[in-house]
Coordinates of C-alpha atoms in Angstrom, one line a residue:
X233 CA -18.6 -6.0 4.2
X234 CA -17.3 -9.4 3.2
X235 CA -19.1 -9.7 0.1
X236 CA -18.2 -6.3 -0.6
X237 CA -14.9 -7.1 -0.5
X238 CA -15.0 -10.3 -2.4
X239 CA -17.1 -8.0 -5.0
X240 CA -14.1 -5.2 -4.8
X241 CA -11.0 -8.1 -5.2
X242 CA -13.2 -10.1 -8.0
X243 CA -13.3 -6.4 -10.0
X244 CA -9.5 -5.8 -9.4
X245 CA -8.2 -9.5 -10.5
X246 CA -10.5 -9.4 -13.9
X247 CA -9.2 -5.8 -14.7
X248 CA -6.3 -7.4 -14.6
X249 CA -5.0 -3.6 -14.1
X250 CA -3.2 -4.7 -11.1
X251 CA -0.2 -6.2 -12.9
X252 CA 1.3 -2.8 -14.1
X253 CA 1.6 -2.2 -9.9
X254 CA 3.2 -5.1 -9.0
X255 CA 5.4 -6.3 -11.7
X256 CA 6.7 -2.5 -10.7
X257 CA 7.3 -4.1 -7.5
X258 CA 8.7 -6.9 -8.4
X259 CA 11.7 -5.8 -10.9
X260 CA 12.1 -3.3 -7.6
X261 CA 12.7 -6.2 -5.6
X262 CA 14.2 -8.3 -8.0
X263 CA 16.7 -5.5 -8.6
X264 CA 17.5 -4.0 -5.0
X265 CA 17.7 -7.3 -3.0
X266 CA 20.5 -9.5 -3.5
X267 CA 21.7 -12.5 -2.1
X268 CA 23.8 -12.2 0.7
X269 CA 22.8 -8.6 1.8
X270 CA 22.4 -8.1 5.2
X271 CA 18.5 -9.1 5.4
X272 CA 17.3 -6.2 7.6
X273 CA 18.7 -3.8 5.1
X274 CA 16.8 -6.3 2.1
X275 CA 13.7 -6.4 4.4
X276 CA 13.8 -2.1 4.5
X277 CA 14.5 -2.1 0.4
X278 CA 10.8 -4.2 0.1
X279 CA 9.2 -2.6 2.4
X280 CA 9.8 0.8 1.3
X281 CA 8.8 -0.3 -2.3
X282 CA 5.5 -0.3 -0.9
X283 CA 4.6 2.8 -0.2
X284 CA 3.8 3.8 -4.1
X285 CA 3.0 0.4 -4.6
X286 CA 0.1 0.5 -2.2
X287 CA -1.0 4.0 -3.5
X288 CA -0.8 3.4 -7.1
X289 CA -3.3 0.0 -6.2
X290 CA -5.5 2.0 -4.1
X291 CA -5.7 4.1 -7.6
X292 CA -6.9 1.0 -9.4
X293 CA -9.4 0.1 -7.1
X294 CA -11.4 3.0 -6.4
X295 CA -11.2 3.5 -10.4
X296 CA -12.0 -0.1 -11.9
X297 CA -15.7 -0.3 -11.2
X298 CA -17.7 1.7 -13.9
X299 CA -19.5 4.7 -13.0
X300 CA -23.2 3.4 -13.3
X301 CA -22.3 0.1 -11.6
X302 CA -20.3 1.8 -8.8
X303 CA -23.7 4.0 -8.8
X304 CA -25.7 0.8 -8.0
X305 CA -23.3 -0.9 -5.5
X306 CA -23.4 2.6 -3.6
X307 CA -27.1 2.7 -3.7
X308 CA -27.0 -0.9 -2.4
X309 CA -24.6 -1.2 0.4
X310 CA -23.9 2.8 1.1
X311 CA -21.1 4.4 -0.5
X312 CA -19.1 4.7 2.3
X313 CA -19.0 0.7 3.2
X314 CA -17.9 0.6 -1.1
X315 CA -15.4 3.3 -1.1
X316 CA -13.9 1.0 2.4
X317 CA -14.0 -2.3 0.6
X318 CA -12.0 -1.0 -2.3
X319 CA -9.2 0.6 0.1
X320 CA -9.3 -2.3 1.9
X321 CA -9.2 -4.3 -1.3
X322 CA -5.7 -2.4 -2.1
X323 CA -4.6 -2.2 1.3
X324 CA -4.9 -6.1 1.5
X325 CA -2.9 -6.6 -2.1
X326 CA -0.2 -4.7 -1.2
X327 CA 0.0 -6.2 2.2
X328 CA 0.0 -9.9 0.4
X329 CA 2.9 -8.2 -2.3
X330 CA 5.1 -7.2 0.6
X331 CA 4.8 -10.4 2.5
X332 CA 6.1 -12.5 -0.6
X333 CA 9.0 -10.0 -1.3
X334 CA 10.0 -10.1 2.6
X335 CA 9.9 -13.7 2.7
X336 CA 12.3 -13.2 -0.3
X337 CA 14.8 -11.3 1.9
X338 CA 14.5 -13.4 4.6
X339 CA 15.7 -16.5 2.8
X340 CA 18.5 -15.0 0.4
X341 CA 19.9 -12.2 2.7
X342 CA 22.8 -12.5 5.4
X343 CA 21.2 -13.3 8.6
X344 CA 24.8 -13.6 10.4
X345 CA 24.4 -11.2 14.0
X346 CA 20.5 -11.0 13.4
X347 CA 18.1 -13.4 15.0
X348 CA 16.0 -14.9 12.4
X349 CA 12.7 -14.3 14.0
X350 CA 13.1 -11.2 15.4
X351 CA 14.3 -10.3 12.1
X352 CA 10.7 -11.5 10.3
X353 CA 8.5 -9.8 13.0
X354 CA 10.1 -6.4 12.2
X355 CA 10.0 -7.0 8.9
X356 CA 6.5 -7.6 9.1
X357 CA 6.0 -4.7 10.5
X358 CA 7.7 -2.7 8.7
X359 CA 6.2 -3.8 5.5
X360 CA 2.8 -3.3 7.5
X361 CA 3.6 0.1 8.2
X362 CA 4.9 0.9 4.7
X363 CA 1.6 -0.6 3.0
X364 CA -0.6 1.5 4.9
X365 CA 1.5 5.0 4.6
X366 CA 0.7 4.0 0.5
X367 CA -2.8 3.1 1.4
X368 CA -3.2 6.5 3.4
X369 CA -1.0 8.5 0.3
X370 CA -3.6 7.1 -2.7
X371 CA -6.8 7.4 -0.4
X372 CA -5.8 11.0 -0.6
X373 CA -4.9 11.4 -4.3
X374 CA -7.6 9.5 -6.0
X375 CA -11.3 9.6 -6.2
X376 CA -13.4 11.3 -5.1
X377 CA -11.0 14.1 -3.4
X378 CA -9.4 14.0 -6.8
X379 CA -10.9 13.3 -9.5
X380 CA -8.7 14.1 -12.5
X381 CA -6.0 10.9 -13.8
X382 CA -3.0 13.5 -14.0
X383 CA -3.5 15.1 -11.0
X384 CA -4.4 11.3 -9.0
X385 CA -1.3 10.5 -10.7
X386 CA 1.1 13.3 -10.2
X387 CA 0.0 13.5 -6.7
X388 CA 0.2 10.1 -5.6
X389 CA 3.9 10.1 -6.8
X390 CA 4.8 13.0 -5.0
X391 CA 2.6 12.0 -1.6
X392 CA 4.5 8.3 -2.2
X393 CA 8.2 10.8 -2.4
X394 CA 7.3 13.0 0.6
X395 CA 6.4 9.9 2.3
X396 CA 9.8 8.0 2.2
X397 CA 12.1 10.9 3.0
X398 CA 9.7 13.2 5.8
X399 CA 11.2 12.5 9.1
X400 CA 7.5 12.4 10.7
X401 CA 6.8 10.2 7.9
X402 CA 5.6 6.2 9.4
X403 CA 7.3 4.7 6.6
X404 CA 10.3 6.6 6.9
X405 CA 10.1 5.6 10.5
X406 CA 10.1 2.3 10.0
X407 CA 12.3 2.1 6.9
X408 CA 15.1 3.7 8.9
X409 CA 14.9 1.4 11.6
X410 CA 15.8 -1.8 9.6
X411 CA 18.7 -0.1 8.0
X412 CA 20.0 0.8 10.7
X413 CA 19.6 -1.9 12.6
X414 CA 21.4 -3.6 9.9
X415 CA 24.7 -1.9 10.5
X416 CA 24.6 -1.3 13.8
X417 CA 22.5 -3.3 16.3
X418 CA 19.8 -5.9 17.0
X419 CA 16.7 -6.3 14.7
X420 CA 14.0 -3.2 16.0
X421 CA 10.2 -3.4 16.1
X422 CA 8.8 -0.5 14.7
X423 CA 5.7 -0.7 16.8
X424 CA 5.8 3.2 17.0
X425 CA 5.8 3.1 13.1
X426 CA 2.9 1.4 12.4
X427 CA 0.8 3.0 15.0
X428 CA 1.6 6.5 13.6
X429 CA 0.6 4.1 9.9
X430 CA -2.7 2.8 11.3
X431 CA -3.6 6.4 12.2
X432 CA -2.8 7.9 9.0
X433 CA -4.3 5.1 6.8
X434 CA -7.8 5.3 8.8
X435 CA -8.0 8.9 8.5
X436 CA -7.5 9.6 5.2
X437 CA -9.9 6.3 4.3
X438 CA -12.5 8.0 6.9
X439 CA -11.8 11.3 4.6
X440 CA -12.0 9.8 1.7
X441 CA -15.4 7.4 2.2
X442 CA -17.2 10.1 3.5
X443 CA -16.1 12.7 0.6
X444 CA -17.6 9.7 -1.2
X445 CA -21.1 9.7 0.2
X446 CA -20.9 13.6 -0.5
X447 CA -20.4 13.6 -3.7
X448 CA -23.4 11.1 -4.9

């Protein structure tokens, strides 16, 4: 799996497709978190960015490798360890995209009534939480359960929607927490959050590898 995902994150940095995603993210950023907000509220702002973030990267990657080469890597390492590496490939630039923009927060918001560690673990999870929600949302809209760019694309923006504003929702969950917090209370950890994330995100990648495999 490790050269598979050196293989997967080689592919996406030479694409060079991943820019459009996270310069997205990072005029988000740049224009939701400003100095001297409270830095739980900043730390929910990037986190939540994430969600379509993560999906529209999990788009990318399951996308960037041509057909007859993805046809050979499948035939070499199994099509459901390829279609993993590339989630995981996503999964892991999001993750990395959401760490810089919460270390953003963290040194240019207000920390006044909020300790400064307890602060960065829930932050951490909550842009953990938020990454994987996206990761679960694209695994779902892209190849090889859809196949079609406009309807990967239309879906993925409204599974990334439904997935900010659905009470059940883990990103919601967590989200909701740092604002809140930020008004009214102590720094949370959304531990609950990213369980319910984890869940989701390794279900729909199960779903999605082994709809993979089906459909060589």
């Amino acid at each position: 799996m490790t050269a598979l995902l050196r293989y997967q994150s080689a592919l996406l940095l030479r694409s060079q497709r991943w820019l459009a995603p996270l310069l997205a993210y990072a005029a988000f950023v740049a224009v939701g978190i400003r100095p001297g907000d409270p830095v739980l509220d900043s730390l929910g702002f990037a986190a939540a960015g994430l969600v379509p973030t993560a999906a529209w990267l999990v788009r990318i990657c399951v996308t960037v490798e041509p057909d007859a080469a993805r046809d050979c890597t499948a035939a070499a390492a199994g099509p459901v360890r390829v279609h993993a590496a590339a989630l995981l490939t996503a999964s892991a630039g999001a993750l990395l995209a959401g760490a810089a923009a919460a270390a953003v927060a963290l040194l240019t918001g207000d920390r006044a009534g909020a300790d400064p560690g307890a602060a960065a673990l829930a932050g951490a999870l909550a842009v953990a939480a938020c990454a994987l929600t996206g990761a679960a949302v694209g695994a779902l809209c892209s190849r090889p359960l859809l196949r079609r760019r406009g309807h990967a694309v239309l879906a993925g923006n409204l599974g990334s929607l439904l997935a900010l504003v659905l009470a059940v929702s883990p990103a919601r969950g967590a989200v909701s927490a740092l604002v809140t917090a930020g008004r009214s209370g102590p720094a949370p950890l959304p531990l609950t959050a990213l369980a319910g994330a984890l869940l989701l995100a390794a279900g729909a990648g199960t779903t999605a590898s082994l709809a993979a495999a089906r459909r060589r």
